[in-house]
CSV table of C-alpha atoms (C1' of nucleotides) in Angstrom, one decimal:
chain,number,residue,atom,x,y,z
A,29,UNK,CA,-33.4,-7.3,-2.8
A,30,UNK,CA,-32.2,-5.8,-6.0
A,31,UNK,CA,-29.3,-4.7,-6.5
A,32,UNK,CA,-27.3,-2.2,-8.8
A,33,UNK,CA,-24.8,-3.5,-11.3
A,34,UNK,CA,-22.7,-0.5,-11.3
A,35,UNK,CA,-21.2,-1.1,-8.1
A,36,UNK,CA,-20.0,-4.2,-6.3
A,37,UNK,CA,-22.8,-5.9,-3.9
A,38,UNK,CA,-20.4,-5.9,-1.3
A,39,UNK,CA,-20.6,-2.1,-0.9
A,40,UNK,CA,-24.0,-1.7,-2.0
A,41,UNK,CA,-24.7,-3.4,1.5
A,42,UNK,CA,-21.8,-1.6,3.0
A,43,UNK,CA,-23.1,1.9,2.1
A,44,UNK,CA,-26.9,0.4,3.2
A,45,UNK,CA,-26.0,-0.1,6.7
A,46,UNK,CA,-24.1,3.1,7.0
A,47,UNK,CA,-27.7,4.6,6.2
A,48,UNK,CA,-29.5,3.0,8.6
A,49,UNK,CA,-26.2,3.6,11.6
A,50,UNK,CA,-27.0,7.4,10.1
A,51,UNK,CA,-30.8,7.7,10.2
A,52,UNK,CA,-30.7,6.2,13.5
A,53,UNK,CA,-32.9,2.5,13.1
A,54,UNK,CA,-29.3,1.0,13.7
A,55,UNK,CA,-28.0,2.1,17.1
A,56,UNK,CA,-24.2,2.0,18.6
A,57,UNK,CA,-23.7,-1.7,20.3
A,58,UNK,CA,-26.8,-3.0,18.9
A,59,UNK,CA,-26.0,-6.5,17.1
A,60,UNK,CA,-26.4,-6.5,13.2
A,61,UNK,CA,-27.9,-9.4,11.7
A,62,UNK,CA,-24.9,-12.4,11.5
A,63,UNK,CA,-23.4,-13.2,8.2
A,64,UNK,CA,-25.8,-16.2,6.9
A,65,UNK,CA,-29.1,-14.2,9.0
A,66,UNK,CA,-28.2,-10.7,6.5
A,67,UNK,CA,-27.5,-13.4,3.6
A,68,UNK,CA,-30.7,-15.4,3.0
A,69,UNK,CA,-32.2,-12.3,3.9
A,70,UNK,CA,-30.4,-10.8,1.4
A,71,UNK,CA,-30.8,-13.9,-1.0
A,72,UNK,CA,-26.7,-13.6,-1.3
A,73,UNK,CA,-23.5,-15.6,-0.6
A,74,UNK,CA,-22.4,-16.2,2.7
A,75,UNK,CA,-18.7,-15.1,1.6
A,76,UNK,CA,-20.5,-11.3,-0.2
A,77,UNK,CA,-21.6,-9.8,3.6
A,78,UNK,CA,-18.6,-11.7,5.3
A,79,UNK,CA,-16.8,-9.5,2.6
A,80,UNK,CA,-19.1,-6.1,3.4
A,81,UNK,CA,-18.3,-6.3,7.5
A,82,UNK,CA,-15.2,-6.4,7.4
A,83,UNK,CA,-15.1,-3.5,4.8
A,84,UNK,CA,-16.9,-1.9,7.0
A,85,UNK,CA,-14.7,-2.9,10.4
A,86,UNK,CA,-11.3,-1.6,8.7
A,87,UNK,CA,-13.9,1.3,8.5
A,88,UNK,CA,-14.9,1.4,11.5
A,89,UNK,CA,-18.2,1.4,11.5
A,90,UNK,CA,-18.5,-1.9,13.0
A,91,UNK,CA,-16.7,-4.0,15.9
A,92,UNK,CA,-16.7,-7.9,15.8
A,93,UNK,CA,-16.6,-9.9,19.8
A,94,UNK,CA,-15.1,-14.0,18.6
A,95,UNK,CA,-18.2,-16.3,18.1
A,96,UNK,CA,-20.6,-13.4,18.8
A,97,UNK,CA,-21.3,-11.6,15.9
A,98,UNK,CA,-20.8,-8.2,14.7
A,99,UNK,CA,-21.8,-4.6,16.7
A,100,UNK,CA,-22.5,-1.3,15.9
A,101,UNK,CA,-19.4,1.3,17.0
A,102,UNK,CA,-19.8,3.9,19.2
A,103,UNK,CA,-18.9,6.6,17.7
A,104,UNK,CA,-20.0,5.6,13.8
A,105,UNK,CA,-22.9,7.6,13.6
A,106,UNK,CA,-21.0,10.6,14.9
A,107,UNK,CA,-18.6,9.6,12.9
A,108,UNK,CA,-20.5,9.3,10.3
A,109,UNK,CA,-22.5,12.8,10.3
A,110,UNK,CA,-19.1,14.5,10.3
A,111,UNK,CA,-17.0,12.7,7.8
A,112,UNK,CA,-19.9,13.2,5.5
A,113,UNK,CA,-20.6,16.8,6.3
A,114,UNK,CA,-17.0,17.3,5.3
A,115,UNK,CA,-17.0,15.7,2.0
A,116,UNK,CA,-20.1,18.1,1.3
A,117,UNK,CA,-18.3,21.5,2.6
A,118,UNK,CA,-15.8,20.7,0.5
A,119,UNK,CA,-15.8,18.6,-2.1
A,120,UNK,CA,-19.4,18.2,-3.5
A,121,UNK,CA,-20.2,22.1,-3.0
A,122,UNK,CA,-16.5,23.1,-4.9
A,123,UNK,CA,-17.2,20.7,-7.3
A,124,UNK,CA,-20.8,22.2,-7.9
A,125,UNK,CA,-19.3,25.5,-7.6
A,126,UNK,CA,-17.1,25.0,-10.5
A,127,UNK,CA,-19.4,23.1,-12.4
A,128,UNK,CA,-22.2,25.9,-12.3
A,129,UNK,CA,-19.3,28.1,-13.7
A,130,UNK,CA,-18.3,25.3,-16.3
A,131,UNK,CA,-22.5,25.6,-18.0
A,132,UNK,CA,-22.1,29.5,-17.1
A,133,UNK,CA,-24.7,29.2,-14.4
A,134,UNK,CA,-24.5,32.5,-12.3
A,135,UNK,CA,-24.4,31.9,-7.8
A,136,UNK,CA,-27.0,33.8,-7.9
A,137,UNK,CA,-29.3,31.8,-10.8
A,138,UNK,CA,-28.1,28.7,-8.3
A,139,UNK,CA,-29.8,30.8,-5.8
A,140,UNK,CA,-32.5,30.8,-6.7
A,141,UNK,CA,-33.0,26.9,-8.0
A,142,UNK,CA,-32.8,26.0,-4.1
A,143,UNK,CA,-34.6,27.7,-2.9
A,144,UNK,CA,-37.4,26.9,-5.6
A,145,UNK,CA,-36.4,23.9,-4.4
A,146,UNK,CA,-37.3,24.7,-0.4
A,147,UNK,CA,-41.0,25.9,-0.8
B,19,UNK,CA,-1.0,11.7,-17.8
B,20,UNK,CA,-1.7,10.3,-14.3
B,21,UNK,CA,-5.2,8.5,-14.2
B,22,UNK,CA,-7.7,8.0,-11.5
B,23,UNK,CA,-7.2,4.3,-10.0
B,24,UNK,CA,-11.1,4.6,-9.2
B,25,UNK,CA,-12.5,5.5,-12.3
B,26,UNK,CA,-12.6,3.7,-16.4
B,27,UNK,CA,-9.1,5.3,-18.3
B,28,UNK,CA,-11.7,5.2,-21.0
B,29,UNK,CA,-14.1,7.0,-19.3
B,30,UNK,CA,-11.4,9.5,-18.4
B,31,UNK,CA,-10.0,10.2,-20.9
B,32,UNK,CA,-14.0,10.4,-22.9
B,33,UNK,CA,-14.8,13.5,-20.3
B,34,UNK,CA,-11.1,14.9,-20.9
B,35,UNK,CA,-12.7,15.6,-24.4
B,36,UNK,CA,-16.1,15.9,-23.5
B,37,UNK,CA,-14.2,18.9,-21.8
B,38,UNK,CA,-12.1,19.9,-25.0
B,39,UNK,CA,-15.0,20.5,-27.0
B,40,UNK,CA,-17.3,22.4,-24.2
B,41,UNK,CA,-14.5,24.7,-23.9
B,42,UNK,CA,-13.2,25.3,-27.8
B,43,UNK,CA,-10.8,24.0,-27.7
B,44,UNK,CA,-11.4,21.6,-30.1
B,45,UNK,CA,-14.2,23.1,-33.0
B,46,UNK,CA,-16.7,21.4,-35.4
B,47,UNK,CA,-15.7,19.3,-38.0
B,48,UNK,CA,-11.7,19.1,-36.1
B,49,UNK,CA,-9.7,15.3,-36.6
B,50,UNK,CA,-9.1,14.0,-33.4
B,51,UNK,CA,-5.6,12.8,-32.7
B,52,UNK,CA,-5.4,9.0,-34.1
B,53,UNK,CA,-5.7,6.5,-32.4
B,54,UNK,CA,-2.3,6.0,-32.3
B,55,UNK,CA,-1.0,9.0,-31.3
B,56,UNK,CA,-2.9,9.6,-29.0
B,57,UNK,CA,-2.1,6.4,-27.4
B,58,UNK,CA,1.5,7.7,-27.6
B,59,UNK,CA,0.5,11.0,-25.7
B,60,UNK,CA,-1.5,9.8,-23.1
B,61,UNK,CA,0.4,6.7,-22.4
B,62,UNK,CA,-2.0,4.4,-22.5
B,63,UNK,CA,-2.4,1.4,-24.5
B,64,UNK,CA,-4.5,1.8,-28.3
B,65,UNK,CA,-7.2,-0.5,-26.9
B,66,UNK,CA,-8.0,2.0,-24.3
B,67,UNK,CA,-8.5,5.1,-26.9
B,68,UNK,CA,-10.4,2.8,-29.4
B,69,UNK,CA,-13.2,2.6,-26.2
B,70,UNK,CA,-12.9,5.5,-26.2
B,71,UNK,CA,-14.5,7.4,-29.9
B,72,UNK,CA,-15.9,4.4,-29.1
B,73,UNK,CA,-17.9,5.4,-26.6
B,74,UNK,CA,-17.7,9.1,-27.8
B,75,UNK,CA,-19.1,8.1,-31.3
B,76,UNK,CA,-22.0,6.5,-30.0
B,77,UNK,CA,-23.0,9.4,-27.9
B,78,UNK,CA,-22.6,11.5,-30.8
B,79,UNK,CA,-19.9,13.5,-30.0
B,80,UNK,CA,-17.6,12.5,-32.0
B,81,UNK,CA,-18.6,11.1,-35.6
B,82,UNK,CA,-15.7,8.5,-38.1
B,83,UNK,CA,-14.9,8.8,-41.6
B,84,UNK,CA,-12.9,5.4,-42.4
B,85,UNK,CA,-9.9,5.6,-43.4
B,86,UNK,CA,-9.3,9.3,-42.3
B,87,UNK,CA,-10.0,9.7,-38.2
B,88,UNK,CA,-12.3,11.1,-36.6
B,89,UNK,CA,-14.0,14.6,-36.1
B,90,UNK,CA,-16.0,16.3,-33.8
B,91,UNK,CA,-19.9,16.1,-34.1
B,92,UNK,CA,-22.0,19.2,-35.3
B,93,UNK,CA,-24.0,19.7,-32.6
B,94,UNK,CA,-20.9,18.4,-30.1
B,95,UNK,CA,-20.8,21.8,-28.5
B,96,UNK,CA,-24.2,22.9,-28.2
B,97,UNK,CA,-26.2,19.2,-26.9
B,98,UNK,CA,-23.5,18.8,-24.5
B,99,UNK,CA,-23.7,22.2,-23.4
B,100,UNK,CA,-27.0,21.9,-22.6
B,101,UNK,CA,-27.3,18.4,-22.3
B,102,UNK,CA,-25.3,19.2,-19.1
B,103,UNK,CA,-27.2,22.5,-18.2
B,104,UNK,CA,-30.4,19.8,-17.9
B,105,UNK,CA,-28.6,17.2,-16.0
B,106,UNK,CA,-27.7,19.7,-14.3
B,107,UNK,CA,-30.7,21.8,-13.0
B,108,UNK,CA,-33.0,18.2,-12.8
B,109,UNK,CA,-30.7,15.4,-11.2
B,110,UNK,CA,-27.8,17.4,-9.6
B,111,UNK,CA,-29.7,20.0,-7.8
B,112,UNK,CA,-31.9,18.5,-6.9
B,113,UNK,CA,-29.2,16.0,-5.2
B,114,UNK,CA,-27.6,18.3,-3.8
B,115,UNK,CA,-30.4,19.7,-1.9
B,116,UNK,CA,-31.6,16.7,-0.5
B,117,UNK,CA,-27.8,15.4,0.3
B,118,UNK,CA,-27.7,18.3,2.1
B,119,UNK,CA,-31.2,18.4,4.2
B,120,UNK,CA,-29.8,14.9,5.2
B,121,UNK,CA,-26.9,15.8,7.1
B,122,UNK,CA,-27.9,19.3,7.9
B,123,UNK,CA,-27.7,21.8,6.6
B,124,UNK,CA,-29.8,24.8,5.5
B,125,UNK,CA,-29.9,26.7,2.0
B,126,UNK,CA,-29.2,29.8,3.5
B,127,UNK,CA,-26.3,27.9,4.9
B,128,UNK,CA,-25.3,26.6,1.4
B,129,UNK,CA,-26.0,29.8,-0.3
B,130,UNK,CA,-23.5,31.4,2.1
B,131,UNK,CA,-20.6,28.9,1.7
B,132,UNK,CA,-21.5,29.2,-1.7
B,133,UNK,CA,-21.1,33.0,-2.0
B,134,UNK,CA,-17.8,32.8,0.1
B,135,UNK,CA,-16.6,30.8,-3.0
B,136,UNK,CA,-17.2,33.7,-5.4
B,137,UNK,CA,-14.8,36.0,-3.4
C,19,UNK,CA,-12.3,-8.3,31.0
C,20,UNK,CA,-11.6,-6.9,28.0
C,21,UNK,CA,-10.0,-9.1,25.6
C,22,UNK,CA,-7.5,-9.0,22.3
C,23,UNK,CA,-9.4,-10.0,19.5
C,24,UNK,CA,-5.8,-11.7,17.4
C,25,UNK,CA,-6.2,-13.8,20.1
C,26,UNK,CA,-8.4,-16.6,21.5
C,27,UNK,CA,-9.9,-15.6,24.6
C,28,UNK,CA,-9.8,-18.9,26.6
C,29,UNK,CA,-5.8,-18.1,25.7
C,30,UNK,CA,-5.6,-15.1,27.0
C,31,UNK,CA,-7.6,-16.3,30.6
C,32,UNK,CA,-4.9,-19.1,30.6
C,33,UNK,CA,-1.9,-17.0,30.5
C,34,UNK,CA,-2.9,-14.9,33.6
C,35,UNK,CA,-3.8,-17.6,35.7
C,36,UNK,CA,0.0,-18.6,35.1
C,37,UNK,CA,1.2,-14.8,36.1
C,38,UNK,CA,-1.4,-15.1,38.5
C,39,UNK,CA,0.7,-18.5,39.8
C,40,UNK,CA,4.4,-17.0,38.4
C,41,UNK,CA,3.5,-14.1,41.3
C,42,UNK,CA,2.9,-16.1,43.3
C,43,UNK,CA,-0.8,-14.5,44.7
C,44,UNK,CA,-2.0,-17.8,43.9
C,45,UNK,CA,-0.5,-20.9,45.6
C,46,UNK,CA,0.4,-24.4,45.3
C,47,UNK,CA,-2.6,-26.6,46.2
C,48,UNK,CA,-4.9,-24.0,46.2
C,49,UNK,CA,-8.8,-23.7,45.0
C,50,UNK,CA,-9.1,-21.9,41.9
C,51,UNK,CA,-12.3,-20.1,41.4
C,52,UNK,CA,-15.7,-22.4,40.1
C,53,UNK,CA,-15.6,-22.7,36.4
C,54,UNK,CA,-19.4,-20.6,36.3
C,55,UNK,CA,-17.9,-17.9,39.2
C,56,UNK,CA,-14.9,-16.8,36.9
C,57,UNK,CA,-17.2,-17.1,34.3
C,58,UNK,CA,-18.9,-14.5,35.9
C,59,UNK,CA,-16.2,-12.5,37.5
C,60,UNK,CA,-15.1,-12.2,33.3
C,61,UNK,CA,-18.3,-11.8,31.2
C,62,UNK,CA,-17.7,-15.1,29.6
C,63,UNK,CA,-19.4,-17.6,28.5
C,64,UNK,CA,-18.8,-20.7,31.2
C,65,UNK,CA,-17.3,-22.7,28.2
C,66,UNK,CA,-14.5,-20.2,27.9
C,67,UNK,CA,-12.9,-21.2,30.7
C,68,UNK,CA,-13.2,-25.3,30.9
C,69,UNK,CA,-11.6,-24.5,27.6
C,70,UNK,CA,-9.1,-22.1,29.4
C,71,UNK,CA,-8.8,-25.1,32.8
C,72,UNK,CA,-9.1,-28.0,30.0
C,73,UNK,CA,-5.5,-26.4,28.3
C,74,UNK,CA,-3.3,-25.6,31.7
C,75,UNK,CA,-4.3,-29.8,33.2
C,76,UNK,CA,-2.9,-31.0,29.6
C,77,UNK,CA,0.2,-28.8,30.4
C,78,UNK,CA,0.2,-29.6,34.1
C,79,UNK,CA,0.0,-26.3,35.6
C,80,UNK,CA,-3.9,-27.2,37.3
C,81,UNK,CA,-5.0,-30.6,38.8
C,82,UNK,CA,-9.3,-31.0,39.4
C,83,UNK,CA,-10.4,-33.2,42.1
C,84,UNK,CA,-13.8,-34.5,41.3
C,85,UNK,CA,-16.7,-33.0,42.6
C,86,UNK,CA,-14.4,-30.0,44.1
C,87,UNK,CA,-12.7,-28.1,41.5
C,88,UNK,CA,-9.5,-26.9,40.3
C,89,UNK,CA,-6.3,-26.9,42.1
C,90,UNK,CA,-2.5,-25.3,40.9
C,91,UNK,CA,-0.4,-28.2,41.0
C,92,UNK,CA,2.6,-28.5,43.6
C,93,UNK,CA,4.9,-27.9,41.1
C,94,UNK,CA,3.8,-25.7,38.5
C,95,UNK,CA,5.4,-21.8,40.0
C,96,UNK,CA,8.6,-24.3,40.2
C,97,UNK,CA,8.0,-25.6,36.8
C,98,UNK,CA,6.8,-23.1,34.7
C,99,UNK,CA,9.7,-20.6,36.0
C,100,UNK,CA,12.3,-22.9,34.8
C,101,UNK,CA,10.5,-23.7,31.5
C,102,UNK,CA,10.0,-20.3,31.1
C,103,UNK,CA,13.4,-18.5,32.1
C,104,UNK,CA,14.4,-22.3,29.8
C,105,UNK,CA,12.8,-20.1,26.4
C,106,UNK,CA,13.6,-16.5,26.9
C,107,UNK,CA,16.9,-18.2,27.1
C,108,UNK,CA,16.7,-20.5,24.0
C,109,UNK,CA,14.1,-19.0,21.8
C,110,UNK,CA,13.6,-15.6,22.9
C,111,UNK,CA,16.5,-14.0,23.2
C,112,UNK,CA,18.2,-15.8,19.6
C,113,UNK,CA,15.1,-15.0,17.6
C,114,UNK,CA,15.5,-11.6,19.4
C,115,UNK,CA,18.7,-11.6,18.1
C,116,UNK,CA,18.4,-12.1,14.9
C,117,UNK,CA,15.5,-9.5,14.1
C,118,UNK,CA,17.4,-7.6,15.9
C,119,UNK,CA,20.1,-8.0,12.6
C,120,UNK,CA,18.0,-7.9,10.2
C,121,UNK,CA,17.5,-4.2,11.2
C,122,UNK,CA,19.6,-3.2,11.5
C,123,UNK,CA,20.7,-2.3,14.9
C,124,UNK,CA,24.3,-3.6,16.7
C,125,UNK,CA,24.2,-5.0,20.1
C,126,UNK,CA,25.9,-1.6,21.9
C,127,UNK,CA,22.8,0.2,20.1
C,128,UNK,CA,19.9,-2.2,22.4
C,129,UNK,CA,22.6,-2.6,24.9
C,130,UNK,CA,22.0,1.4,25.3
C,131,UNK,CA,18.7,1.2,25.3
C,132,UNK,CA,17.8,-1.9,27.3
C,133,UNK,CA,20.3,-0.3,30.1
C,134,UNK,CA,18.3,3.6,29.1
C,135,UNK,CA,14.7,1.4,30.8
C,136,UNK,CA,16.4,0.1,34.0
C,137,UNK,CA,17.3,3.6,35.1
D,11,UNK,CA,4.4,-24.6,-0.8
D,12,UNK,CA,4.1,-25.7,2.8
D,13,UNK,CA,2.0,-23.4,5.6
D,14,UNK,CA,1.8,-22.7,9.0
D,15,UNK,CA,-1.6,-23.8,9.9
D,16,UNK,CA,-1.8,-21.3,13.2
D,17,UNK,CA,-2.1,-17.7,10.8
D,18,UNK,CA,-3.8,-17.3,7.7
D,19,UNK,CA,-2.7,-18.6,3.9
D,20,UNK,CA,-3.8,-15.2,2.6
D,21,UNK,CA,-1.4,-13.3,5.5
D,22,UNK,CA,1.5,-15.7,5.5
D,23,UNK,CA,1.9,-14.7,1.1
D,24,UNK,CA,1.8,-11.5,2.7
D,25,UNK,CA,4.6,-11.5,4.9
D,26,UNK,CA,6.3,-13.0,2.8
D,27,UNK,CA,6.2,-10.3,0.2
D,28,UNK,CA,7.2,-7.8,3.3
D,29,UNK,CA,10.4,-9.7,3.4
D,30,UNK,CA,11.7,-9.4,0.2
D,31,UNK,CA,10.7,-6.3,-0.2
D,32,UNK,CA,12.8,-5.1,3.0
D,33,UNK,CA,15.2,-7.6,1.9
D,34,UNK,CA,15.8,-5.9,-1.8
D,35,UNK,CA,14.7,-9.5,-3.5
D,36,UNK,CA,11.9,-6.8,-4.5
D,37,UNK,CA,12.2,-3.4,-6.0
D,38,UNK,CA,10.4,0.3,-6.4
D,39,UNK,CA,8.3,-0.2,-8.5
D,40,UNK,CA,9.4,-3.6,-9.8
D,41,UNK,CA,6.3,-5.4,-11.4
D,42,UNK,CA,4.5,-8.9,-9.1
D,43,UNK,CA,3.4,-11.7,-10.1
D,44,UNK,CA,0.0,-11.9,-11.8
D,45,UNK,CA,-2.6,-13.2,-9.0
D,46,UNK,CA,-2.3,-16.5,-11.8
D,47,UNK,CA,0.6,-16.9,-11.7
D,48,UNK,CA,1.4,-17.1,-7.6
D,49,UNK,CA,-1.2,-18.8,-7.7
D,50,UNK,CA,-0.2,-21.4,-9.8
D,51,UNK,CA,3.1,-21.0,-8.3
D,52,UNK,CA,2.4,-21.5,-4.9
D,53,UNK,CA,0.0,-23.9,-5.4
D,54,UNK,CA,-3.0,-21.9,-3.8
D,55,UNK,CA,-6.2,-20.6,-5.2
D,56,UNK,CA,-5.7,-17.5,-7.0
D,57,UNK,CA,-8.6,-16.0,-4.3
D,58,UNK,CA,-5.1,-16.4,-1.7
D,59,UNK,CA,-3.3,-14.1,-2.9
D,60,UNK,CA,-6.0,-11.6,-4.2
D,61,UNK,CA,-6.7,-11.3,-1.1
D,62,UNK,CA,-3.1,-11.3,0.5
D,63,UNK,CA,-2.5,-8.3,-2.0
D,64,UNK,CA,-5.7,-6.6,-1.3
D,65,UNK,CA,-3.9,-6.7,2.5
D,66,UNK,CA,-1.3,-5.2,1.0
D,67,UNK,CA,-2.1,-3.1,-1.1
D,68,UNK,CA,-4.6,-1.2,2.4
D,69,UNK,CA,-0.5,-1.6,3.6
D,70,UNK,CA,0.2,0.9,0.6
D,71,UNK,CA,2.9,-2.3,0.5
D,72,UNK,CA,1.9,-2.3,-3.3
D,73,UNK,CA,-0.3,-0.6,-6.5
D,74,UNK,CA,-2.1,-1.0,-8.6
D,75,UNK,CA,-3.0,-0.7,-12.7
D,76,UNK,CA,-5.4,-1.6,-13.6
D,77,UNK,CA,-5.2,-4.4,-16.4
D,78,UNK,CA,-1.5,-4.0,-15.5
D,79,UNK,CA,-0.8,-5.7,-12.7
D,80,UNK,CA,0.9,-5.1,-8.9
D,81,UNK,CA,3.4,-3.2,-8.2
D,82,UNK,CA,5.8,-2.3,-5.3
D,83,UNK,CA,5.5,1.0,-3.7
D,84,UNK,CA,7.7,3.5,-4.2
D,85,UNK,CA,8.1,3.9,-0.3
D,86,UNK,CA,7.7,-0.1,0.4
D,87,UNK,CA,11.1,-0.8,1.8
D,88,UNK,CA,12.5,2.4,3.5
D,89,UNK,CA,8.8,2.8,5.7
D,90,UNK,CA,8.2,-0.9,6.3
D,91,UNK,CA,12.0,-0.6,7.8
D,92,UNK,CA,11.0,2.5,9.7
D,93,UNK,CA,8.2,0.7,10.6
D,94,UNK,CA,9.8,-2.3,12.2
D,95,UNK,CA,13.0,-0.5,13.7
D,96,UNK,CA,9.2,1.6,15.5
D,97,UNK,CA,8.4,-1.6,16.3
D,98,UNK,CA,11.2,-2.6,17.2
D,99,UNK,CA,12.1,0.2,20.3
D,100,UNK,CA,8.6,0.9,21.4
D,101,UNK,CA,7.5,-2.6,21.6
D,102,UNK,CA,9.4,-5.5,21.3
D,103,UNK,CA,12.3,-4.4,23.3
D,104,UNK,CA,9.9,-3.5,26.8
D,105,UNK,CA,7.6,-6.2,26.6
D,106,UNK,CA,11.1,-8.3,26.8
D,107,UNK,CA,12.2,-5.8,29.6
D,108,UNK,CA,9.3,-6.8,31.1
D,109,UNK,CA,9.7,-10.9,30.7
D,110,UNK,CA,13.4,-10.5,31.9
D,111,UNK,CA,12.1,-8.8,35.0
D,112,UNK,CA,9.5,-11.5,35.6
D,113,UNK,CA,11.6,-14.2,35.3
D,114,UNK,CA,14.9,-12.7,37.5
D,115,UNK,CA,16.8,-12.0,35.0
D,116,UNK,CA,19.0,-9.0,34.7
D,117,UNK,CA,19.9,-6.5,32.2
D,118,UNK,CA,24.0,-7.6,32.8
D,119,UNK,CA,22.9,-11.2,32.3
D,120,UNK,CA,21.2,-10.2,29.7
D,121,UNK,CA,23.3,-8.7,28.4
D,122,UNK,CA,26.2,-10.9,28.4
D,123,UNK,CA,23.4,-13.2,26.6
D,124,UNK,CA,23.5,-11.0,24.0
D,125,UNK,CA,27.2,-10.8,22.9
D,126,UNK,CA,27.8,-14.8,23.1
D,127,UNK,CA,25.7,-15.2,20.4
D,128,UNK,CA,27.7,-12.0,18.4
D,129,UNK,CA,31.0,-14.1,18.6
E,14,DG,C1',-3.1,-10.6,-20.8
E,15,DT,C1',-4.7,-8.0,-16.3
E,16,DG,C1',-8.0,-7.9,-11.0
E,17,DG,C1',-12.7,-7.6,-8.8
E,18,DT,C1',-16.8,-9.8,-7.7
E,19,DC,C1',-20.0,-13.3,-7.0
E,20,DT,C1',-21.3,-18.4,-6.3
E,21,DA,C1',-21.1,-22.7,-4.3
E,22,DG,C1',-19.7,-25.5,-0.4
E,23,DA,C1',-16.5,-27.4,2.6
E,24,DC,C1',-14.5,-26.9,7.4
E,25,DC,C1',-12.3,-24.7,11.5
E,26,DA,C1',-11.6,-22.4,15.9
E,27,DC,C1',-13.9,-19.7,18.8
E,28,DC,C1',-18.3,-18.8,22.5
F,1,DG,C1',-24.5,-20.6,17.3
F,2,DT,C1',-20.6,-16.7,16.1
F,3,DG,C1',-17.3,-15.0,12.0
F,4,DG,C1',-12.8,-17.0,9.3
F,5,DT,C1',-10.4,-19.5,5.5
F,6,DC,C1',-9.9,-21.1,1.7
F,7,DT,C1',-11.2,-24.0,-2.8
F,8,DA,C1',-13.1,-24.7,-7.1
F,9,DG,C1',-15.0,-22.7,-10.5
F,10,DA,C1',-17.1,-18.4,-13.1
F,11,DC,C1',-18.1,-13.8,-15.1
F,12,DC,C1',-16.6,-8.8,-16.3
F,13,DA,C1',-14.9,-4.5,-17.2
F,14,DC,C1',-10.2,-3.4,-18.3
F,15,DA,C1',-6.0,-2.5,-20.2
DNA sequence: GTGGTCTAGACCACC
DNA sequence: GTGGTCTAGACCACA
């Protein structure tokens, strides 16, 4: 797999897994590939996967069972989507608004541009 | 000055200077503070300022006169604004649109949210 | 059964059995459930039960009869209680006392807190 | 330095640093030894120290400054002591009380034992 | 100089 | 088989 140089690989892997949970290709309580498996698959050192999984476990996206492996957390999908929607309305949009104003775009102009994309 | 730990300090300083050019508090051909001056003012290692100035020079926002210092480039303001407006319509907005869709926001909802901010 | 992820499952099972002996729900010379039975009941890998029983056998809480199964040791209850009372006065309490002092609790305060629980 | 086999080294190092903060031998905003320094001093791999520091940073006991190092957090001492006192009254003592009862000690007996230590 | 990341490879406890 | 930890050593961005 190709990785972006700008961001830590373990984070890119975590992001990818989060995406899969949000999209639904990873379901609640589904088992994730083992550390070694995923390491081989992504052509990465197992320790890097360990770090990704540890990161996701901290953020309660996945949980582990001793000697068995990692599983998708029950509330992961719901929580993640909720979190992202919150970020969108509370951060992304206000930032967009500020940027807009600094660059001299009016709300109406932006609305027009957005409406165009819809078609 | 307070810096965000997530982004390199030299980039945060460069962003800040770009902002000042766009806003007009730094005019074309105006001399920038010396590396040492700015380092003291921002409580930062001089090397960090050197890196910020080098970065801005690469991006033709400022130019250097040997033995004198750094100056705001003639076209900096115009170019920067144009560049940013282009980025906004060609990158920021399409990205926002994609994000919106993934999270299940309709264009109408986003328009409403933006309109609210205007008030 | 739910297990704590912080402690090895085989030890948690052993602790549980010890508790049952001390409480009396497992009597001297009573036969323990077979490895497979208990494994099914606790939804655990049979190997884990094997390890728990081996651990208890080492500590002379239970004994094995070839081809028959595991039984609660004669002196298990008496020994365990004696051992635990000894641990309590010689280890648990002194540790508590040290912790107390480090955190600035006086003996009187702790006595008050303990007395409250009694009610 | 000698480490206990039962607990991860990186956690033992973190505990040790927490102790030093609580005791006051590490003051607020004081710089910690660099990763490499401490690694040499404790005869441990630098990665192990990285893990300890990351763990403490997550728990807001320390913070880092890019390119400079790690520092003791402002509220670390206060928070840590408060947290530990809370644990003591809400967990340690109730557990002690339960253990006491199971082993047939009365509150009065325990109070006597504690009072003896005081002398 | 600082910490952050990654690889390679080993050993361990646990299931 | 599983994950967890640790070592050794390398490279990187940043101050």
